[in-house]
mmCIF file of C-alpha atoms and ligand atoms in Angstrom:
data_model
loop_
_atom_site.group_PDB
_atom_site.id
_atom_site.type_symbol
_atom_site.label_atom_id
_atom_site.label_comp_id
_atom_site.label_asym_id
_atom_site.label_seq_id
_atom_site.Cartn_x
_atom_site.Cartn_y
_atom_site.Cartn_z
ATOM 1 C CA MET A 1 -0.182 -0.018 -0.032
ATOM 2 C CA SER A 2 1.331 3.382 -1.056
ATOM 3 C CA GLU A 3 1.832 6.251 1.653
ATOM 4 C CA GLN A 4 -0.310 8.717 1.235
ATOM 5 C CA THR A 5 -0.179 12.680 2.745
ATOM 6 C CA LEU A 6 -3.019 14.915 2.203
ATOM 7 C CA GLY A 7 -4.722 13.061 -0.279
ATOM 8 C CA ARG A 8 -1.264 12.593 -2.468
ATOM 9 C CA PRO A 9 1.479 9.899 -2.291
ATOM 10 C CA LEU A 10 4.656 11.056 -0.736
ATOM 11 C CA SER A 11 7.710 11.942 -3.655
ATOM 12 C CA ALA A 12 8.403 8.969 -5.807
ATOM 13 C CA ARG A 13 11.666 10.604 -4.757
ATOM 14 C CA MET A 14 11.139 8.809 -1.412
ATOM 15 C CA ALA A 15 8.673 6.407 -2.170
ATOM 16 C CA ALA A 16 11.915 4.605 -3.907
ATOM 17 C CA VAL A 17 13.664 4.864 -0.638
ATOM 18 C CA GLN A 18 14.041 1.471 1.295
ATOM 19 C CA THR A 19 12.061 0.966 3.846
ATOM 20 C CA HIS A 20 14.696 1.805 6.968
ATOM 21 C CA VAL A 21 14.677 -1.950 9.136
ATOM 22 C CA MET A 22 16.105 -0.456 12.537
ATOM 23 C CA PRO A 23 12.765 1.221 13.189
ATOM 24 C CA ASP A 24 11.418 -2.028 12.642
ATOM 25 C CA VAL A 25 13.699 -3.861 15.032
ATOM 26 C CA ALA A 26 13.339 -0.822 17.998
ATOM 27 C CA ALA A 27 9.740 -1.572 17.466
ATOM 28 C CA LEU A 28 9.835 -4.854 17.996
ATOM 29 C CA ILE A 29 12.474 -4.442 20.652
ATOM 30 C CA GLU A 30 9.798 -2.096 22.384
ATOM 31 C CA ALA A 31 7.345 -4.999 22.006
ATOM 32 C CA ARG A 32 9.346 -7.615 24.625
ATOM 33 C CA PRO A 33 10.852 -5.902 27.164
ATOM 34 C CA GLY A 34 14.413 -7.337 28.351
ATOM 35 C CA THR A 35 15.122 -8.217 24.943
ATOM 36 C CA ILE A 36 19.162 -8.549 24.561
ATOM 37 C CA SER A 37 20.121 -5.883 21.462
ATOM 38 C CA LEU A 38 23.005 -7.112 19.529
ATOM 39 C CA GLY A 39 21.577 -4.855 16.883
ATOM 40 C CA GLN A 40 22.607 -1.379 17.677
ATOM 41 C CA GLY A 41 26.045 -0.300 15.975
ATOM 42 C CA VAL A 42 27.415 1.963 18.933
ATOM 43 C CA VAL A 43 30.371 1.579 21.752
ATOM 44 C CA HIS A 44 29.685 0.387 25.209
ATOM 45 C CA TYR A 45 31.799 3.285 26.263
ATOM 46 C CA GLY A 46 30.976 7.229 26.387
ATOM 47 C CA PRO A 47 33.493 10.103 25.473
ATOM 48 C CA PRO A 48 36.697 10.591 27.103
ATOM 49 C CA PRO A 49 37.165 13.266 29.816
ATOM 50 C CA GLN A 50 39.068 15.555 27.459
ATOM 51 C CA SER A 51 36.062 16.275 25.500
ATOM 52 C CA PHE A 52 33.729 17.554 29.171
ATOM 53 C CA ASP A 53 36.509 19.829 29.392
ATOM 54 C CA ALA A 54 37.010 21.155 26.556
ATOM 55 C CA ILE A 55 33.341 21.992 26.777
ATOM 56 C CA ARG A 56 32.972 23.360 30.466
ATOM 57 C CA ASP A 57 33.683 27.253 29.270
ATOM 58 C CA PHE A 58 31.829 27.319 26.487
ATOM 59 C CA GLY A 59 28.659 29.444 26.245
ATOM 60 C CA GLY A 60 29.206 32.669 28.605
ATOM 61 C CA THR A 61 29.223 35.364 25.750
ATOM 62 C CA PRO A 62 26.244 35.410 23.545
ATOM 63 C CA SER A 63 28.409 35.536 20.377
ATOM 64 C CA GLU A 64 29.663 31.569 21.221
ATOM 65 C CA HIS A 65 26.253 30.969 20.265
ATOM 66 C CA HIS A 66 26.212 32.404 16.596
ATOM 67 C CA TYR A 67 26.429 30.477 13.554
ATOM 68 C CA ARG A 68 29.969 29.714 12.239
ATOM 69 C CA GLY A 69 31.896 28.543 8.806
ATOM 70 C CA ALA A 70 30.454 25.740 7.496
ATOM 71 C CA ALA A 71 33.302 23.344 7.051
ATOM 72 C CA GLY A 72 34.137 23.683 10.869
ATOM 73 C CA ILE A 73 35.837 25.481 13.295
ATOM 74 C CA ALA A 74 39.378 26.904 13.056
ATOM 75 C CA GLU A 75 40.423 24.880 16.446
ATOM 76 C CA LEU A 76 38.883 21.445 15.186
ATOM 77 C CA HIS A 77 40.496 21.785 11.901
ATOM 78 C CA ASP A 78 44.082 22.512 13.101
ATOM 79 C CA ALA A 79 43.261 19.416 15.530
ATOM 80 C CA LEU A 80 41.894 17.291 12.665
ATOM 81 C CA ARG A 81 44.985 18.295 10.028
ATOM 82 C CA SER A 82 47.294 16.939 12.520
ATOM 83 C CA LYS A 83 45.480 14.007 13.056
ATOM 84 C CA LEU A 84 45.168 13.168 9.899
ATOM 85 C CA ALA A 85 49.450 13.274 8.913
ATOM 86 C CA ASP A 86 50.360 11.643 12.230
ATOM 87 C CA GLU A 87 47.581 9.113 12.022
ATOM 88 C CA ASN A 88 46.651 8.407 8.152
ATOM 89 C CA GLY A 89 49.447 9.902 6.742
ATOM 90 C CA ILE A 90 47.289 12.287 4.694
ATOM 91 C CA PHE A 91 48.930 15.469 4.827
ATOM 92 C CA ILE A 92 46.314 18.226 3.351
ATOM 93 C CA ASP A 93 47.343 20.228 0.112
ATOM 94 C CA ASP A 94 45.511 23.054 0.135
ATOM 95 C CA GLU A 95 45.957 23.445 -3.249
ATOM 96 C CA GLN A 96 43.902 20.174 -3.949
ATOM 97 C CA GLN A 97 41.908 19.844 -1.229
ATOM 98 C CA VAL A 98 39.346 20.642 1.393
ATOM 99 C CA LEU A 99 38.758 19.560 4.814
ATOM 100 C CA PHE A 100 35.319 19.403 5.833
ATOM 101 C CA VAL A 101 33.338 18.989 8.808
ATOM 102 C CA THR A 102 29.737 17.806 8.884
ATOM 103 C CA ALA A 103 26.955 16.812 11.398
ATOM 104 C CA GLY A 104 28.506 12.910 11.157
ATOM 105 C CA SER A 105 30.261 11.502 8.543
ATOM 106 C CA ASN A 106 26.208 10.130 6.683
ATOM 107 C CA MET A 107 25.904 13.626 6.212
ATOM 108 C CA ALA A 108 29.207 14.063 4.511
ATOM 109 C CA PHE A 109 28.045 11.089 2.671
ATOM 110 C CA TYR A 110 24.344 12.817 1.106
ATOM 111 C CA HIS A 111 26.273 15.964 0.331
ATOM 112 C CA LEU A 112 28.648 14.193 -1.271
ATOM 113 C CA VAL A 113 25.907 12.623 -3.383
ATOM 114 C CA LEU A 114 23.845 15.577 -4.281
ATOM 115 C CA CYS A 115 27.244 17.477 -4.960
ATOM 116 C CA ALA A 116 28.328 14.570 -7.449
ATOM 117 C CA CYS A 117 26.137 13.012 -8.940
ATOM 118 C CA ASP A 118 23.364 14.109 -11.371
ATOM 119 C CA PRO A 119 19.717 12.445 -11.549
ATOM 120 C CA GLY A 120 20.257 9.056 -13.010
ATOM 121 C CA ASP A 121 24.249 8.910 -12.050
ATOM 122 C CA GLU A 122 25.225 6.237 -10.562
ATOM 123 C CA VAL A 123 27.024 5.020 -7.468
ATOM 124 C CA ILE A 124 29.252 1.731 -7.412
ATOM 125 C CA VAL A 125 29.014 0.229 -4.081
ATOM 126 C CA MET A 126 29.431 -3.287 -2.568
ATOM 127 C CA SER A 127 27.254 -6.090 -1.414
ATOM 128 C CA PRO A 128 26.492 -6.093 2.011
ATOM 129 C CA PHE A 129 26.131 -1.866 1.247
ATOM 130 C CA TYR A 130 25.598 0.104 4.564
ATOM 131 C CA PHE A 131 21.814 1.041 4.307
ATOM 132 C CA ASN A 132 22.413 4.652 5.162
ATOM 133 C CA HIS A 133 24.446 5.180 1.563
ATOM 134 C CA GLU A 134 22.070 3.387 -0.744
ATOM 135 C CA MET A 135 18.848 5.282 0.938
ATOM 136 C CA ALA A 136 21.290 8.306 0.459
ATOM 137 C CA ILE A 137 22.065 7.739 -3.189
ATOM 138 C CA THR A 138 18.450 6.756 -3.692
ATOM 139 C CA MET A 139 17.450 10.115 -2.231
ATOM 140 C CA ALA A 140 19.630 11.778 -4.661
ATOM 141 C CA ASN A 141 17.932 10.521 -7.010
ATOM 142 C CA ALA A 142 21.137 8.728 -8.594
ATOM 143 C CA HIS A 143 21.345 5.049 -8.522
ATOM 144 C CA ALA A 144 23.619 2.360 -6.299
ATOM 145 C CA VAL A 145 25.085 -0.467 -8.184
ATOM 146 C CA VAL A 146 25.627 -3.332 -6.137
ATOM 147 C CA VAL A 147 28.930 -5.450 -6.724
ATOM 148 C CA PRO A 148 28.844 -8.744 -5.692
ATOM 149 C CA SER A 149 31.731 -9.572 -2.967
ATOM 150 C CA ASP A 150 33.686 -12.279 -2.387
ATOM 151 C CA GLU A 151 32.677 -15.399 -0.506
ATOM 152 C CA LYS A 152 34.041 -13.692 2.414
ATOM 153 C CA TYR A 153 33.401 -10.738 1.851
ATOM 154 C CA GLY A 154 36.669 -9.048 -0.185
ATOM 155 C CA LEU A 155 36.653 -7.123 -3.147
ATOM 156 C CA ARG A 156 35.893 -8.784 -6.552
ATOM 157 C CA LEU A 157 38.112 -6.141 -8.311
ATOM 158 C CA ASP A 158 36.476 -7.694 -11.697
ATOM 159 C CA ALA A 159 32.821 -7.589 -10.858
ATOM 160 C CA ILE A 160 33.934 -3.782 -9.381
ATOM 161 C CA GLU A 161 35.517 -3.099 -12.584
ATOM 162 C CA ALA A 162 33.031 -4.479 -15.093
ATOM 163 C CA ALA A 163 30.083 -2.567 -13.042
ATOM 164 C CA ILE A 164 31.437 1.188 -14.334
ATOM 165 C CA THR A 165 29.897 2.410 -16.803
ATOM 166 C CA GLU A 166 29.572 6.117 -18.545
ATOM 167 C CA ARG A 167 27.406 7.158 -15.850
ATOM 168 C CA THR A 168 29.878 5.790 -12.617
ATOM 169 C CA ARG A 169 30.363 8.845 -10.958
ATOM 170 C CA MET A 170 31.366 7.270 -7.232
ATOM 171 C CA ILE A 171 33.103 3.454 -5.835
ATOM 172 C CA VAL A 172 32.277 3.229 -2.422
ATOM 173 C CA THR A 173 34.213 1.307 -0.034
ATOM 174 C CA ILE A 174 33.838 0.750 4.041
ATOM 175 C CA SER A 175 36.746 -0.299 5.433
ATOM 176 C CA PRO A 176 36.591 -1.790 8.137
ATOM 177 C CA ASN A 177 33.352 -2.607 7.527
ATOM 178 C CA ASN A 178 29.527 -2.209 8.391
ATOM 179 C CA PRO A 179 28.144 -4.723 8.007
ATOM 180 C CA ALA A 180 30.122 -7.607 7.170
ATOM 181 C CA GLY A 181 33.447 -6.823 9.906
ATOM 182 C CA VAL A 182 35.702 -7.287 6.859
ATOM 183 C CA VAL A 183 39.324 -5.046 6.332
ATOM 184 C CA TYR A 184 40.234 -5.073 3.030
ATOM 185 C CA GLU A 185 43.337 -6.284 1.738
ATOM 186 C CA VAL A 186 46.322 -2.907 1.063
ATOM 187 C CA ASP A 187 46.310 -4.377 -2.381
ATOM 188 C CA ALA A 188 42.950 -4.583 -3.391
ATOM 189 C CA MET A 189 42.492 -0.973 -1.969
ATOM 190 C CA ARG A 190 45.071 0.331 -4.146
ATOM 191 C CA ALA A 191 43.832 -1.429 -6.735
ATOM 192 C CA VAL A 192 40.184 0.125 -6.697
ATOM 193 C CA ASN A 193 41.584 3.410 -5.482
ATOM 194 C CA GLU A 194 44.090 3.306 -9.342
ATOM 195 C CA LEU A 195 40.861 1.950 -11.101
ATOM 196 C CA CYS A 196 38.932 5.254 -10.072
ATOM 197 C CA ARG A 197 41.901 7.442 -10.802
ATOM 198 C CA ASN A 198 41.985 5.812 -14.547
ATOM 199 C CA ARG A 199 38.577 5.934 -15.366
ATOM 200 C CA GLY A 200 37.698 9.739 -13.981
ATOM 201 C CA ILE A 201 35.478 8.321 -11.115
ATOM 202 C CA TYR A 202 35.628 9.303 -7.031
ATOM 203 C CA HIS A 203 37.074 6.819 -4.361
ATOM 204 C CA VAL A 204 34.818 7.373 -1.637
ATOM 205 C CA SER A 205 36.316 5.324 1.689
ATOM 206 C CA ASP A 206 34.770 5.381 4.421
ATOM 207 C CA GLU A 207 36.887 5.143 7.939
ATOM 208 C CA ALA A 208 34.622 5.418 10.414
ATOM 209 C CA TYR A 209 35.857 2.078 11.789
ATOM 210 C CA GLU A 210 39.167 3.038 11.277
ATOM 211 C CA TYR A 211 40.614 1.944 15.097
ATOM 212 C CA PHE A 212 38.472 -1.032 15.394
ATOM 213 C CA THR A 213 40.694 -3.665 13.693
ATOM 214 C CA PHE A 214 41.960 -7.200 15.250
ATOM 215 C CA ALA A 215 44.265 -10.040 14.890
ATOM 216 C CA GLY A 216 47.065 -8.140 13.522
ATOM 217 C CA THR A 217 45.069 -6.529 10.619
ATOM 218 C CA GLN A 218 45.573 -2.894 9.614
ATOM 219 C CA HIS A 219 43.394 -0.296 8.487
ATOM 220 C CA VAL A 220 44.970 1.665 5.723
ATOM 221 C CA SER A 221 43.655 5.115 4.569
ATOM 222 C CA PRO A 222 43.550 5.340 0.435
ATOM 223 C CA GLY A 223 44.119 9.355 0.840
ATOM 224 C CA VAL A 224 47.896 7.746 1.702
ATOM 225 C CA LEU A 225 48.233 6.710 -1.981
ATOM 226 C CA ALA A 226 50.036 8.841 -4.482
ATOM 227 C CA ASP A 227 48.120 10.836 -6.460
ATOM 228 C CA SER A 228 45.178 10.104 -5.214
ATOM 229 C CA ALA A 229 44.028 13.462 -4.121
ATOM 230 C CA ALA A 230 41.990 14.615 -6.515
ATOM 231 C CA HIS A 231 39.381 11.415 -6.690
ATOM 232 C CA THR A 232 40.016 10.652 -3.567
ATOM 233 C CA ILE A 233 37.152 11.190 -0.244
ATOM 234 C CA SER A 234 37.953 10.161 3.033
ATOM 235 C CA LEU A 235 35.166 10.173 5.559
ATOM 236 C CA PHE A 236 35.823 9.891 9.234
ATOM 237 C CA SER A 237 33.292 9.825 12.412
ATOM 238 C CA PHE A 238 33.708 11.167 15.587
ATOM 239 C CA SER A 239 30.851 8.499 16.650
ATOM 240 C CA LYS A 240 32.588 5.382 17.430
ATOM 241 C CA SER A 241 35.749 5.590 17.947
ATOM 242 C CA TYR A 242 35.305 8.352 20.889
ATOM 243 C CA GLY A 243 31.890 7.219 21.759
ATOM 244 C CA LEU A 244 30.215 10.542 20.624
ATOM 245 C CA ALA A 245 27.634 9.120 18.254
ATOM 246 C CA ASN A 246 24.658 11.850 19.166
ATOM 247 C CA TRP A 247 26.924 14.552 19.267
ATOM 248 C CA ARG A 248 27.167 14.433 15.711
ATOM 249 C CA VAL A 249 30.413 15.173 13.980
ATOM 250 C CA GLY A 250 32.654 13.802 11.380
ATOM 251 C CA TYR A 251 34.579 15.215 8.974
ATOM 252 C CA MET A 252 35.827 14.482 5.182
ATOM 253 C CA VAL A 253 38.943 15.410 2.907
ATOM 254 C CA ALA A 254 37.731 16.061 -0.163
ATOM 255 C CA PRO A 255 39.142 17.343 -3.659
ATOM 256 C CA LYS A 256 38.684 20.863 -4.076
ATOM 257 C CA PRO A 257 36.583 21.083 -7.214
ATOM 258 C CA LEU A 258 34.010 20.169 -4.270
ATOM 259 C CA MET A 259 34.226 22.775 -2.095
ATOM 260 C CA ARG A 260 31.330 25.439 -3.249
ATOM 261 C CA ALA A 261 28.856 22.417 -4.178
ATOM 262 C CA LEU A 262 29.595 21.450 -0.421
ATOM 263 C CA GLN A 263 29.296 24.839 0.915
ATOM 264 C CA LYS A 264 25.798 24.852 -0.893
ATOM 265 C CA SER A 265 24.551 21.796 0.513
ATOM 266 C CA GLN A 266 26.021 22.459 4.014
ATOM 267 C CA ASP A 267 24.578 26.084 4.609
ATOM 268 C CA THR A 268 21.227 25.115 3.111
ATOM 269 C CA VAL A 269 20.883 22.021 5.526
ATOM 270 C CA LEU A 270 22.912 22.303 8.517
ATOM 271 C CA ILE A 271 24.580 26.124 8.047
ATOM 272 C CA CYS A 272 27.041 24.874 10.511
ATOM 273 C CA PRO A 273 28.085 21.825 12.671
ATOM 274 C CA PRO A 274 26.994 22.371 16.155
ATOM 275 C CA VAL A 275 29.827 24.196 17.777
ATOM 276 C CA ILE A 276 29.579 22.561 21.154
ATOM 277 C CA SER A 277 30.250 19.107 19.520
ATOM 278 C CA GLN A 278 32.967 20.257 17.616
ATOM 279 C CA LEU A 279 34.526 21.517 20.444
ATOM 280 C CA ALA A 280 33.617 18.149 21.939
ATOM 281 C CA ALA A 281 35.756 16.625 19.258
ATOM 282 C CA VAL A 282 38.833 19.000 19.635
ATOM 283 C CA GLY A 283 38.809 17.267 23.353
ATOM 284 C CA ALA A 284 38.441 13.827 22.087
ATOM 285 C CA LEU A 285 41.509 14.495 19.584
ATOM 286 C CA GLN A 286 43.629 15.783 22.613
ATOM 287 C CA ALA A 287 42.643 11.931 24.386
ATOM 288 C CA GLY A 288 43.692 10.835 20.552
ATOM 289 C CA PRO A 289 43.360 6.699 19.221
ATOM 290 C CA GLU A 290 44.892 5.477 22.656
ATOM 291 C CA TYR A 291 41.285 6.532 23.977
ATOM 292 C CA CYS A 292 39.751 3.391 21.925
ATOM 293 C CA ARG A 293 42.485 1.674 22.265
ATOM 294 C CA GLY A 294 41.866 0.732 25.628
ATOM 295 C CA TYR A 295 38.944 -1.005 24.575
ATOM 296 C CA ILE A 296 40.160 -2.381 21.930
ATOM 297 C CA ASP A 297 41.409 -5.844 23.691
ATOM 298 C CA GLY A 298 38.123 -6.375 25.490
ATOM 299 C CA ILE A 299 36.080 -6.090 22.410
ATOM 300 C CA ASP A 300 38.395 -8.539 20.610
ATOM 301 C CA ALA A 301 37.901 -10.883 23.612
ATOM 302 C CA VAL A 302 33.915 -10.461 23.097
ATOM 303 C CA ARG A 303 34.650 -10.852 18.715
ATOM 304 C CA THR A 304 36.272 -14.213 19.713
ATOM 305 C CA MET A 305 33.728 -15.482 21.875
ATOM 306 C CA CYS A 306 31.142 -14.272 19.600
ATOM 307 C CA LEU A 307 33.069 -16.433 16.825
ATOM 308 C CA GLN A 308 33.082 -19.852 18.832
ATOM 309 C CA ARG A 309 29.516 -19.436 20.089
ATOM 310 C CA LEU A 310 28.241 -19.394 16.268
ATOM 311 C CA GLN A 311 30.756 -21.604 14.836
ATOM 312 C CA GLN A 312 28.754 -24.659 17.337
ATOM 313 C CA LEU A 313 25.524 -24.099 14.710
ATOM 314 C CA ALA A 314 27.838 -24.755 11.420
ATOM 315 C CA PRO A 315 27.281 -25.856 8.816
ATOM 316 C CA GLN A 316 23.524 -24.253 8.949
ATOM 317 C CA CYS A 317 25.361 -20.718 10.102
ATOM 318 C CA ILE A 318 28.430 -19.501 8.678
ATOM 319 C CA VAL A 319 30.171 -16.716 9.593
ATOM 320 C CA PRO A 320 33.406 -15.734 7.704
ATOM 321 C CA GLN A 321 36.461 -14.421 9.690
ATOM 322 C CA ALA A 322 35.462 -10.685 10.610
ATOM 323 C CA ASN A 323 38.658 -8.686 11.744
ATOM 324 C CA GLY A 324 37.515 -5.147 11.715
ATOM 325 C CA ALA A 325 34.646 -3.034 13.178
ATOM 326 C CA PHE A 326 32.094 -4.837 15.600
ATOM 327 C CA TYR A 327 30.118 -6.241 13.369
ATOM 328 C CA LEU A 328 29.478 -10.378 12.305
ATOM 329 C CA LEU A 329 27.688 -11.367 9.471
ATOM 330 C CA ALA A 330 25.719 -14.681 9.822
ATOM 331 C CA ARG A 331 24.872 -16.595 6.796
ATOM 332 C CA LEU A 332 21.873 -18.885 7.566
ATOM 333 C CA ASP A 333 20.823 -22.090 5.552
ATOM 334 C CA THR A 334 16.648 -21.242 6.132
ATOM 335 C CA PRO A 335 14.147 -20.787 3.799
ATOM 336 C CA LEU A 336 13.045 -18.136 6.178
ATOM 337 C CA SER A 337 12.997 -14.439 5.339
ATOM 338 C CA SER A 338 16.249 -12.512 7.535
ATOM 339 C CA MET A 339 13.381 -10.402 8.739
ATOM 340 C CA ALA A 340 11.272 -13.557 9.854
ATOM 341 C CA VAL A 341 14.163 -14.913 11.630
ATOM 342 C CA VAL A 342 15.049 -11.716 13.879
ATOM 343 C CA GLU A 343 11.187 -11.404 14.605
ATOM 344 C CA ARG A 344 11.169 -14.966 15.982
ATOM 345 C CA LEU A 345 14.505 -14.388 17.877
ATOM 346 C CA ILE A 346 12.989 -11.007 19.508
ATOM 347 C CA ARG A 347 9.879 -12.357 20.446
ATOM 348 C CA GLU A 348 10.678 -16.019 21.057
ATOM 349 C CA HIS A 349 14.122 -15.455 22.478
ATOM 350 C CA LYS A 350 14.514 -12.020 23.646
ATOM 351 C CA VAL A 351 17.562 -11.156 21.460
ATOM 352 C CA ALA A 352 17.886 -8.632 19.243
ATOM 353 C CA VAL A 353 19.894 -8.518 15.692
ATOM 354 C CA ILE A 354 19.563 -6.491 12.342
ATOM 355 C CA PRO A 355 18.202 -8.250 9.453
ATOM 356 C CA GLY A 356 20.376 -8.805 6.275
ATOM 357 C CA SER A 357 17.852 -7.662 3.973
ATOM 358 C CA GLY A 358 18.569 -4.074 4.996
ATOM 359 C CA PHE A 359 22.027 -4.624 3.847
ATOM 360 C CA GLY A 360 20.621 -5.309 0.461
ATOM 361 C CA LEU A 361 20.998 -9.410 0.996
ATOM 362 C CA ARG A 362 17.995 -10.878 -0.017
ATOM 363 C CA ASP A 363 18.438 -14.012 -1.659
ATOM 364 C CA VAL A 364 20.173 -15.718 1.327
ATOM 365 C CA CYS A 365 19.124 -15.099 4.824
ATOM 366 C CA HIS A 366 21.931 -13.241 6.687
ATOM 367 C CA ILE A 367 21.738 -11.370 10.126
ATOM 368 C CA ARG A 368 23.919 -8.959 11.592
ATOM 369 C CA ILE A 369 25.141 -9.511 14.899
ATOM 370 C CA ALA A 370 26.854 -5.977 16.899
ATOM 371 C CA TYR A 371 29.137 -6.914 19.669
ATOM 372 C CA GLY A 372 30.004 -3.200 20.695
ATOM 373 C CA ALA A 373 27.199 -1.856 21.891
ATOM 374 C CA LEU A 374 27.300 -3.501 26.027
ATOM 375 C CA GLU A 375 29.262 -4.830 28.350
ATOM 376 C CA ALA A 376 30.799 -8.875 27.559
ATOM 377 C CA ASN A 377 28.803 -10.027 30.599
ATOM 378 C CA SER A 378 25.606 -8.886 28.565
ATOM 379 C CA VAL A 379 26.901 -9.782 25.121
ATOM 380 C CA GLU A 380 27.826 -12.884 26.552
ATOM 381 C CA GLU A 381 24.114 -13.718 27.977
ATOM 382 C CA GLY A 382 22.443 -12.469 24.330
ATOM 383 C CA MET A 383 24.939 -14.723 22.454
ATOM 384 C CA ALA A 384 23.490 -17.821 24.525
ATOM 385 C CA ARG A 385 19.921 -16.684 23.563
ATOM 386 C CA LEU A 386 20.935 -16.401 20.041
ATOM 387 C CA VAL A 387 22.742 -19.598 19.600
ATOM 388 C CA GLN A 388 20.043 -21.293 21.431
ATOM 389 C CA GLY A 389 17.019 -19.479 19.601
ATOM 390 C CA LEU A 390 19.063 -20.570 16.376
ATOM 391 C CA GLY A 391 19.332 -23.863 16.768
ATOM 392 C CA THR A 392 15.621 -23.883 16.940
ATOM 393 C CA ILE A 393 14.847 -21.779 14.485
ATOM 394 C CA LEU A 394 17.069 -23.689 11.915
ATOM 395 C CA GLN A 395 15.384 -26.959 13.797
ATOM 396 C CA MET A 396 19.172 -28.111 15.047
ATOM 397 C CA ALA A 397 17.398 -28.190 18.677
HETATM 398 C C1 PLP B 1 29.741 2.411 7.325
HETATM 399 C C2 PLP B 1 29.345 3.602 8.450
HETATM 400 N N1 PLP B 1 29.583 4.894 7.979
HETATM 401 C C3 PLP B 1 28.841 6.050 8.615
HETATM 402 C C4 PLP B 1 28.027 5.853 9.960
HETATM 403 C C5 PLP B 1 27.327 6.925 10.925
HETATM 404 O O1 PLP B 1 28.279 7.497 10.906
HETATM 405 P P1 PLP B 1 27.952 9.007 11.986
HETATM 406 O O2 PLP B 1 27.496 9.298 13.052
HETATM 407 O O3 PLP B 1 29.442 10.127 11.662
HETATM 408 O O4 PLP B 1 26.885 9.669 10.714
HETATM 409 C C6 PLP B 1 27.544 4.288 10.241
HETATM 410 C C7 PLP B 1 27.494 4.002 11.338
HETATM 411 O O5 PLP B 1 26.448 3.164 11.771
HETATM 412 C C8 PLP B 1 28.676 3.209 9.471
HETATM 413 O O6 PLP B 1 28.665 2.017 9.772
#
C-alpha cells in the first residue's frame, strides 16, 4: 500500500527509498521488554574526559551561540590536520583538497552524492551495502549499483570494473566494514583507487571504524596513496571511536573542486556543525587514539567469544572471519526471510539482531550481530540466547 499525504502519494523520490529496518527492529524490541540488543552499531563506552573539559567553559558570551563557518571551526581543523597527518598519513594539500566538518559522516556522504551526482548517475557500492549509503544515493535520484563481494565479503575487482559505465561517478568502500566486519586488503584498496583514477571516478572511502581492527590487521586510508588527492574522498567519524554518536561530528577530506557545492549543501541543511560538539571533538583528539585502543582488547575478546559460540551452529550458520569494526554477518541455511528470523529471535528468545535484507541481502538469509554496544557479560548472555534461538529456528534442537 502506498503512503499518502493530504490525499496524494509521497514523493516518488522517498517512495523509492527502502523501508528502513532499524525502526522496525526497535519497535519489536520495545514490545518485548528484557530483550538484549545485539543490533545497535555503537560502542559501550562514552566520550573521553577531555571532551567534557573542552566544553566546560563554553557559552558564557552571546557570540559563542552565533552561526559559525560551514566547514567547521579553526580549532577543530587544526587538530584534524595533525590527526590526519600523524595517524592516517594524509597531509592535506590546500591547493588540491579541502577539510570539511559535518554533523556526522552520514551527512558528509549525503552532501557528496548531491554534489557529484546528477539524477540517473551511478554509484558503485559493495554487497552487502551500508543501508544509509544506499538510501542517500536513492534520495539524490542517483542509482546504487550493487557489486557482489567474494565469499569472505572481500572486494571483487573484476566485478567492480565490470560494473563501471559512462554514468558511474563514485565507487564506495567501507573498511573496516559495516555490516560484514571485514578489513579490505591494502592491495585491493590500492587497485580500486587506481581504477578510479584511471576512469575519472571518485573513490569514497568510509573510515568510520578506522581504529577497530583485530587479529593483526591494519587499517589503510587510500588517501595516503600517491596521486590520490584529486579523486579520493575520505570520510571519518567521531561517533564510534570516541563514543560521541549523538553529538554528530564527522569530517571528510575531499578534492577542492567540490568545495563550493559542499558549502551550498551544508549551508542549506545545517548552516554549520554545532560548535559545542566540535569542541568536544577537539577534546577527543587530545585524548587521541589511545583512548579507543584502551577498549580494543576487551572488544576483541568479545568478538572471539561470539565467533566461537556461532561455530556451534555450523554448517547451518556460517560466519566468515571478521577482523574489523564490531560486526559479524552470519549466513543462515533457512528458507525464512531474515526479518522473519529476527522477529522470532526477539519474540521467542529475547535477543535482537539486524536482518540482512536492510543491507541488500535478499536471496540468502543473513543476520548482522553487533558486539560493541554492550558490556562483555551482556553480550555473552545475548549470544547464549542467540545460539539457542538460532538452534531452534534452524531446527537443530
Ligand atoms: C559505515 C558507516 N559510516 C557512517 C556511519 C555513521 O556515522 P556518523 O555517526 O558519523 O554519521 C555508520 C554508522 O553506523 C557506519 O556504519
